[in-house]
C-alpha cells in the first residue's frame, strides 16, 4: 500500500509537470469538443489526432490521447440533453430523462449532474483500477463465450424492467430490436441475412443511425408542427446548478452507477452501453417515484452517465494489466502506445513505472480538469435553448444527417436514420417506448454469437452453460430475476384484467 | 465570333484533361480505408499520409468507409472515378471477399481486376500460437493430437472467411486434420479468447501476440512466411517443416481504380516509393510490430496474384459452413 | 358515446397487427437460409425464433388491449408538418452525394426555415448558408471528416 502511494506520488510529479499538464489539457479540450459534435465519438477523435502525437514523447502522447477518450465521454451527454440526439451509443439513456429535464427548464442541472457524476465515477474507478487491476484482469479473462452469453441474458432480462408504460409493449419493442439486430452477415456461417443486394447492410443496422433516427428525428417530427411549439426557455443563472433536492436524489445513483459501470467495463468484448441501460433500470426499480422516469427524473441522468464513465475507466483494466483491448477504443490506445514504444501489459508497471504511474495520476488530473472545463460550458450550452424552435429544429435535422454521415461515411446509414425517424414518430404516437429497440439491436448480434460459439465449443451440448461457474452463477441470478418479475404478474392477473376492462370502458366512452 | 468562341471552347475542353494530368495532383486526395478507425489498415494509413503529403504537396485525407468486412469501402474505391484522387488502402482480405461472394452466389461488390496495385507497404506472415500451458511444443505434436481427436482442438479467428480463418484453413488442409473453428468478431477478441483458454490455438499477425509470447503466456509453433521472422528467430516456417502451399501474409497495399491514366499512376508510384522510405513511416511501423515491406507495382502485382490464387483455393476448400 | 364495435381501430390494435405483419414478413424473407438445429443453430434460427416471438406479442396486444386511444383521437395536428420535414430530408439525402454537402444542406435548411417554419426569407438564406458553410468548415476542413463534395470539387 505504501509503495503504491509512493509510486502515485512520483506519478503526480510527472502528471503535474507543465509539459504533461498542457497536453492533458489539450486532450481534454479536444475530447470535449469531439464528444459534443454529433457523429464524432472517442474512436474517431483519437484516430484523427494519432498522427499529431508521433512527434511527442510517450508520456505526453498517451496522456493526451487518454484525455480525448474520457473527454469525449463527458461531452457525449450534451447533445443528448439539449437536442435529444445521442452523440454516441453510450448516451442513449441520457436522452430520455436528460431531454425531459431540459424541456422543463432544468437543462443546467442535468448537464451539471452529468459532469459531476462523470467526475466521481471517473475518479473512483481510477482508484479501483490502481489497486485492483491485476486480480480483476485475471477475472476478466475468464469471460469466454458461455460467460458472455449468461451476462447478456441477464442484461436482456433487465429490458423487461425498463418499461415506463406497459411491459408487454416494452417486450415487443425489445424483440423488434433483437430482430433488426439479426440483419447483416452471420458471423458463424457467412450468410448474408436480409441484404437485398445492399453491401452496406453487411454489418447490419448501425446503432448511431437507429438511435439518432428514433430519438433525434422522431422527436422533431412529433413536435415541430404542434400548434403550440415547445416554449423558448430562458435559463436563469441560479437554474444552472442542481438544487439541494436534486443533489440528494442523484447521490446514490452515481454511486451505484459507478460500481456497475466499472464491473461491466472490465469485461472484454461486452458492450459498455449495457451498463447505462442496467443502471437506468436499477434506479427506476429503486426509486420512490418511478413514475417520474421518462419525465425528467434526475436519477435517470445521474446513474447512466456515471456508469458510462466508470465503464470507460474499467476498460483500462485489461488494457493496462494484460495488454488486451476490451473494445475498439482501447485497441487504438494500445496501438498509440506501441507507436511510442510502450507495450501495455504485465511488464509495463515494472519496466516503465514513470509512464504507468504518470498515466494513472494524469487520469485523476484529467477528470478534475474535465469537471472544471465542463461546468462553465454548461452556462454556454444551455443558451441553445434560447433559440426559437423555428430556428432550432432545422438545425437539429441538419445535425441528425451530418452526425450519422460523419460517423460512418455511408449514405445508406443516413437513409436508415430517416426511416427510423419515421418509425420513432409513429411509435411515439402509438405510445411505445423506443429505448428497448436500441438495446435489442445492440445485444442481438452479441448474444447470438456468444450462444452459437458456446455450442460450437461444446459440440452442441447446452450443459456448457452450467459447467462454467461464472456462467452458471449469472444464469441463476437471471432465473431469480425472472421469477421475481413474474410473481406479481401471476398474482395480479385478476386485478390486471379488471383494470384493463375499466380502462377500456373509459377509452370507449370518450 | 461564334466560331472563334466554339473553337476556344473546344480547345479548352481538349486541354482540360491533359492539363489536369500534368499538374496532378492539383487538389486533395482521398484515401479510402474500408475498416473502422484503429485497425491495422487505419494505423498504416495514418502513418503513411504524413510523408505522402510531403511528396504529393497536397493533403491526403482518410475516409473510413466501413461495412461488410471491408466490401463496402473496397467496392467504393473500385468504382470511384479513375482520376487518381481516390486511392484505397486494403489488406489481404481484398482477394477473399469476391471469392466468398461467389461462394454464396451474391452480387459481388467489386472484382479484383477492377483494382490496380500501386505498392505493397507491409506484409507480416501469420504466426501459429498456442497457450504456454498446452502440451504441444511443435507443429507435429499439435497435428498428431488433432488427428487423434478430430474436431476437438478449437481455434479462434477474426471472423468467418476472414484472414486469420483462411490462414488456419491452409494449414489444416495441408496437414489433413480437422480442427474446430470458433469465429470471433475481430482479431482482438480472438487473441483474448486464446489467452483466456476458451480456444487452444490461433493464427495471428505477430504484432498482437508478440508481447504475450515474450511474457511467457503464449507459445509460437510456426510462421506462414517464406523465411523466419527477425523478432522470432527460433520459430520455423511451415515451408521448412515440409508443408506445401501453407503461405500467408497479412499485408497492406495501396490500390487505385484500374483506369487511372498512366502518367498519374507513375506520379503516385513515385510518391509512395519515397514516402515508404521515409524514416518516420519506418519507425512507426516498426513499433507497431509490422516492419515495412515495400514492393513497387510490378513486383506487388506478382505477389498479389500468387496470394489471391492461394486464398481462392482456401475459400473453395472451406466451402459453405452448414 | 359510440357503439362498441369489436374491430374498432385503436392504437394498440394497429400496432399489434403491424407487429404480426412484420414478424410474418421476416419469416418469409428468411427462406433460403439454413435453419440448423437446436444443437447447431443456423443463420435463420434466431431470426425465426424472434419473428415468432414478435408475432406472439402482436397477438397478445391485439387480444388484451381493447384500451388505448382510437387512431383518430390521437391528434394528428403535426402530421402535415412531419410529412413536409420527412420529404425535405429525403430529398436532401438523395441530393447529398450528388450536389455535395454545402449546397444540399443550405437548400434543406432554407426549405425548413422559409417554407416549413415560415421565417423571413432573407434571414432564412443567411442562416442556411452560414450554418451549412460553418459546419462544413468545422467538420471537413477542421477535423478532416470528409463530407460529400459538389461536382465542382471545392466544397
Coordinates of C-alpha atoms in Angstrom, one line a residue, chain B:
Chain B
X1 CA -17.3 35.3 -83.5
X2 CA -19.3 32.2 -82.7
X3 CA -16.8 30.1 -84.5
X4 CA -14.0 31.6 -82.6
X5 CA -15.8 31.0 -79.3
X6 CA -16.6 27.4 -80.1
X7 CA -13.0 26.8 -81.2
X8 CA -11.7 28.3 -78.0
X9 CA -14.2 26.3 -76.0
X10 CA -13.2 23.1 -77.9
X11 CA -9.6 23.7 -77.3
X12 CA -10.3 24.4 -73.6
X13 CA -12.2 21.1 -73.3
X14 CA -9.5 19.2 -75.0
X15 CA -6.8 20.8 -72.9
X16 CA -8.6 20.3 -69.7
X17 CA -7.9 16.6 -69.1
X18 CA -4.4 17.0 -70.4
X19 CA -3.8 19.9 -68.1
X20 CA -5.4 18.0 -65.2
X21 CA -2.9 15.2 -65.7
X22 CA 0.1 17.5 -66.0
X23 CA -0.5 19.2 -62.7
X24 CA -1.8 16.2 -60.9
X25 CA -2.3 16.4 -58.0
X26 CA -4.0 19.8 -58.0
X27 CA -6.4 19.1 -55.2
X28 CA -6.6 16.9 -52.1
X29 CA -6.6 13.2 -52.5
X30 CA -8.9 10.8 -50.6
X31 CA -7.6 7.6 -49.2
X32 CA -10.3 5.1 -48.6
X33 CA -9.8 2.8 -45.6
X34 CA -12.5 0.1 -45.8
X35 CA -12.3 -0.6 -42.0
X36 CA -13.2 1.4 -38.9
X37 CA -10.6 3.6 -37.3
X38 CA -8.0 1.8 -35.2
X39 CA -7.2 -1.4 -37.1
X40 CA -4.0 -2.3 -38.9
X41 CA -5.2 -0.7 -42.1
X42 CA -6.1 2.5 -40.4
X43 CA -2.8 2.7 -38.5
X44 CA -0.7 2.1 -41.6
X45 CA -2.7 4.7 -43.5
X46 CA -2.2 7.3 -40.7
X47 CA 1.5 6.6 -40.6
X48 CA 2.0 6.9 -44.4
X49 CA -0.1 10.0 -45.1
X50 CA 2.3 12.5 -43.4
X51 CA 5.3 11.6 -45.7
X52 CA 3.0 11.1 -48.6
X53 CA 1.5 14.6 -48.3
X54 CA 5.1 16.0 -48.4
X55 CA 5.7 14.2 -51.7
X56 CA 2.5 15.0 -53.4
X57 CA 2.3 18.5 -52.0
X58 CA -1.4 18.0 -51.5
X59 CA -3.4 16.9 -48.4
X60 CA -4.3 13.3 -48.3
X61 CA -7.5 12.7 -46.3
X62 CA -8.5 9.4 -44.9
X63 CA -12.1 8.3 -45.3
X64 CA -13.1 5.3 -43.2
X65 CA -15.8 3.7 -45.3
X66 CA -16.6 0.6 -43.3
X67 CA -19.0 -2.3 -43.7
X68 CA -19.4 -5.9 -44.6
X69 CA -15.8 -6.8 -43.7
X70 CA -14.4 -4.1 -45.9
X71 CA -16.5 -4.9 -49.0
X72 CA -18.3 -1.6 -48.9
X73 CA -15.1 0.6 -48.9
X74 CA -13.3 -1.6 -51.4
X75 CA -16.3 -1.5 -53.7
X76 CA -16.5 2.2 -53.4
X77 CA -12.8 2.6 -54.3
X78 CA -13.1 0.1 -57.2
X79 CA -16.0 2.0 -58.7
X80 CA -14.6 5.5 -58.0
X81 CA -13.7 8.0 -60.8
X82 CA -10.3 6.8 -62.1
X83 CA -8.6 10.2 -61.8
X84 CA -6.1 9.4 -59.1
X85 CA -7.9 11.4 -56.5
X86 CA -9.3 8.4 -54.8
X87 CA -7.0 5.6 -53.7
X88 CA -7.5 2.6 -51.5
X89 CA -5.5 1.1 -48.7
X90 CA -6.6 -2.6 -48.4
X91 CA -5.5 -5.7 -46.6
X92 CA -5.2 -9.3 -47.8
X93 CA -8.9 -9.7 -47.4
X94 CA -9.3 -7.7 -50.7
X95 CA -8.8 -11.1 -52.5
X96 CA -11.1 -13.1 -50.2
X97 CA -14.3 -11.1 -50.3
X98 CA -15.1 -11.6 -54.1
X99 CA -14.5 -15.3 -53.6
X100 CA -16.8 -15.5 -50.6
X101 CA -19.4 -13.6 -52.6
X102 CA -19.1 -16.1 -55.4
X103 CA -19.5 -19.0 -52.9
X104 CA -22.8 -17.6 -51.7
X105 CA -24.0 -16.5 -55.2
X106 CA -24.1 -12.9 -54.1
X107 CA -23.6 -10.0 -56.5
X108 CA -20.0 -9.0 -55.7
X109 CA -19.3 -5.5 -54.5
X110 CA -16.2 -5.4 -56.9
X111 CA -13.9 -7.8 -58.6
X112 CA -10.2 -7.8 -58.0
X113 CA -9.4 -6.9 -61.7
X114 CA -11.1 -3.5 -61.0
X115 CA -8.2 -2.5 -58.8
X116 CA -4.7 -1.7 -59.9
X117 CA -1.8 -2.1 -57.4
X118 CA 0.3 0.9 -56.5
X119 CA 2.6 -0.5 -53.9
X120 CA 2.8 -3.0 -51.1
X121 CA 3.6 -1.3 -47.7
X122 CA 3.7 -4.1 -45.2
X123 CA 3.4 -7.9 -45.1
X124 CA 3.5 -9.9 -41.9
X125 CA 3.4 -13.7 -42.1
X126 CA 0.9 -15.0 -39.6
X127 CA 2.2 -17.0 -36.6
X128 CA 0.7 -20.2 -35.2
X129 CA 0.4 -19.7 -31.4
X130 CA -0.9 -22.0 -28.6
X131 CA -1.1 -21.4 -24.9
X132 CA 2.1 -21.8 -23.0
X133 CA 0.5 -24.4 -20.7
X134 CA -0.6 -26.5 -23.6
X135 CA 1.3 -29.8 -24.2
X136 CA 2.2 -29.1 -27.8
X137 CA 5.7 -27.9 -28.3
X138 CA 5.9 -28.4 -32.1
X139 CA 3.5 -28.3 -35.1
X140 CA 3.9 -32.1 -35.4
X141 CA 2.6 -32.6 -31.8
X142 CA -0.4 -30.4 -32.5
X143 CA -1.1 -32.2 -35.7
X144 CA -0.9 -35.6 -34.0
X145 CA -3.2 -34.5 -31.2
X146 CA -5.7 -33.2 -33.8
X147 CA -5.5 -36.5 -35.7
X148 CA -6.2 -38.5 -32.5
X149 CA -9.3 -36.5 -31.7
X150 CA -10.6 -34.8 -34.9
X151 CA -12.7 -31.7 -34.3
X152 CA -11.7 -31.5 -30.6
X153 CA -9.0 -28.8 -30.7
X154 CA -10.6 -25.4 -31.2
X155 CA -9.0 -22.3 -32.8
X156 CA -10.3 -18.8 -32.8
X157 CA -10.3 -16.4 -35.7
X158 CA -11.2 -12.8 -36.6
X159 CA -14.3 -13.9 -38.4
X160 CA -15.6 -16.5 -40.8
X161 CA -13.7 -16.3 -44.2
X162 CA -11.5 -13.7 -42.5
X163 CA -7.7 -13.6 -42.9
X164 CA -7.0 -15.5 -39.7
X165 CA -9.5 -18.2 -40.6
X166 CA -8.1 -18.6 -44.1
X167 CA -4.5 -18.9 -42.8
X168 CA -5.6 -21.7 -40.4
X169 CA -7.6 -23.4 -43.2
X170 CA -4.5 -23.6 -45.3
X171 CA -2.6 -25.3 -42.5
X172 CA -5.4 -27.8 -41.7
X173 CA -5.9 -28.6 -45.4
X174 CA -2.2 -29.3 -45.9
X175 CA -1.9 -31.4 -42.7
X176 CA -5.2 -33.2 -43.5
X177 CA -6.5 -32.5 -40.0
X178 CA -9.8 -31.3 -38.6
X179 CA -9.9 -28.6 -36.0
X180 CA -12.9 -26.7 -34.7
X181 CA -13.3 -23.2 -35.8
X182 CA -14.8 -20.6 -33.4
X183 CA -15.1 -17.3 -35.2
X184 CA -14.9 -14.1 -33.2
X185 CA -15.7 -10.5 -34.1
X186 CA -12.3 -9.1 -34.9
X187 CA -8.6 -10.0 -34.2
X188 CA -8.5 -8.6 -30.7
X189 CA -11.3 -10.8 -29.3
X190 CA -9.7 -13.8 -31.0
X191 CA -6.4 -13.2 -29.1
X192 CA -8.3 -12.7 -25.8
X193 CA -10.2 -16.0 -26.3
X194 CA -6.9 -17.8 -26.6
X195 CA -5.4 -16.1 -23.6
X196 CA -8.4 -16.9 -21.6
X197 CA -8.2 -20.6 -22.6
X198 CA -11.5 -20.7 -24.4
X199 CA -9.8 -22.0 -27.5
X200 CA -6.5 -23.8 -27.9
X201 CA -4.8 -22.3 -31.0
X202 CA -4.8 -19.2 -33.2
X203 CA -3.2 -17.9 -36.3
X204 CA -2.3 -14.2 -35.7
X205 CA -0.2 -11.5 -37.1
X206 CA 3.0 -11.1 -35.0
X207 CA 2.1 -7.7 -33.7
X208 CA -0.9 -8.6 -31.4
X209 CA 0.8 -11.7 -29.9
X210 CA 4.4 -10.7 -29.6
X211 CA 4.1 -9.2 -26.1
X212 CA 2.2 -12.2 -24.9
X213 CA 4.9 -14.6 -26.3
X214 CA 7.6 -12.5 -24.5
X215 CA 5.6 -12.5 -21.3
X216 CA 5.5 -16.3 -21.5
X217 CA 1.7 -16.7 -21.9
X218 CA 1.7 -17.9 -25.5
X219 CA 4.0 -20.3 -27.4
X220 CA 4.7 -19.8 -31.1
X221 CA 4.9 -23.0 -33.2
X222 CA 5.4 -21.9 -36.8
X223 CA 5.0 -19.0 -39.2
X224 CA 3.4 -18.8 -42.6
X225 CA 6.2 -16.9 -44.3
X226 CA 9.0 -17.9 -46.6
X227 CA 11.6 -17.0 -44.0
X228 CA 11.9 -16.8 -40.2
X229 CA 10.8 -13.6 -38.5
X230 CA 13.5 -11.3 -37.1
X231 CA 11.6 -10.9 -33.9
X232 CA 11.0 -14.7 -33.5
X233 CA 14.2 -16.3 -34.9
X234 CA 13.6 -19.7 -33.3
X235 CA 10.2 -20.2 -34.9
X236 CA 10.3 -22.3 -38.1
X237 CA 8.3 -21.6 -41.2
X238 CA 5.7 -24.1 -42.5
X239 CA 7.8 -24.5 -45.6
X240 CA 10.8 -25.6 -43.5
X241 CA 8.6 -28.1 -41.8
X242 CA 7.7 -29.6 -45.2
X243 CA 4.1 -28.2 -45.7
X244 CA 3.3 -27.2 -49.2
X245 CA 1.4 -24.1 -50.1
X246 CA 1.0 -23.0 -46.5
X247 CA 2.0 -19.4 -47.1
X248 CA 0.0 -16.4 -45.9
X249 CA 0.6 -12.8 -45.0
X250 CA -1.4 -10.1 -43.5
X251 CA -0.4 -7.4 -45.9
X252 CA -1.4 -3.8 -46.5
X253 CA -1.2 -2.4 -50.0
X254 CA -2.3 0.7 -51.9
X255 CA -4.6 0.5 -54.9
X256 CA -6.2 2.8 -57.5
X257 CA -9.2 2.1 -59.7
X258 CA -7.9 0.3 -62.8
X259 CA -8.5 3.0 -65.4
X260 CA -6.3 5.6 -63.8
X261 CA -4.2 7.2 -66.6
X262 CA -0.6 6.0 -66.8
X263 CA 1.1 9.4 -66.0
X264 CA -1.0 9.8 -62.9
X265 CA -0.2 6.3 -61.8
X266 CA 3.6 7.0 -62.3
X267 CA 3.4 10.0 -60.1
X268 CA 1.5 8.1 -57.4
X269 CA 4.0 5.2 -57.5
X270 CA 7.0 7.6 -57.3
X271 CA 5.5 9.5 -54.4
X272 CA 4.5 6.3 -52.4
X273 CA 8.0 4.9 -53.0
X274 CA 9.6 7.9 -51.4
X275 CA 7.0 8.1 -48.6
X276 CA 7.5 4.4 -47.8
X277 CA 11.2 5.0 -47.4
X278 CA 10.7 7.9 -45.0
X279 CA 12.2 7.2 -41.6
X280 CA 9.1 8.4 -39.8
X281 CA 7.0 5.8 -41.5
X282 CA 9.6 3.1 -41.0
X283 CA 9.9 3.8 -37.2
X284 CA 6.1 4.0 -36.7
X285 CA 5.6 0.6 -38.4
X286 CA 8.5 -1.0 -36.6
X287 CA 7.0 -0.1 -33.3
X288 CA 3.6 -1.3 -34.3
X289 CA 5.3 -4.7 -34.8
X290 CA 4.9 -4.9 -38.5
X291 CA 8.0 -3.6 -40.3
X292 CA 7.7 -2.0 -43.7
X293 CA 7.9 -4.5 -46.6
X294 CA 7.8 -2.3 -49.7
X295 CA 7.2 -3.6 -53.2
X296 CA 6.7 -1.5 -56.2
X297 CA 3.7 -2.0 -58.5
X298 CA 5.2 -4.7 -60.9
X299 CA 6.5 -7.0 -58.1
X300 CA 3.5 -6.3 -55.9
X301 CA 1.2 -7.4 -58.8
X302 CA 3.1 -10.7 -59.0
X303 CA 3.0 -11.2 -55.2
X304 CA -0.7 -10.3 -55.2
X305 CA -1.6 -12.8 -58.0
X306 CA 0.1 -15.7 -56.2
X307 CA -1.6 -14.7 -52.9
X308 CA -5.0 -14.3 -54.4
X309 CA -4.7 -17.8 -56.1
X310 CA -3.8 -19.4 -52.7
X311 CA -6.7 -17.6 -51.0
X312 CA -9.3 -18.5 -53.7
X313 CA -8.2 -22.1 -53.3
X314 CA -8.6 -21.9 -49.5
X315 CA -12.0 -20.4 -49.7
X316 CA -13.2 -23.1 -52.1
X317 CA -11.7 -25.9 -49.8
X318 CA -13.5 -24.5 -46.8
X319 CA -16.8 -24.1 -48.8
X320 CA -20.1 -23.2 -47.2
X321 CA -20.5 -23.9 -43.5
X322 CA -23.8 -25.5 -42.9

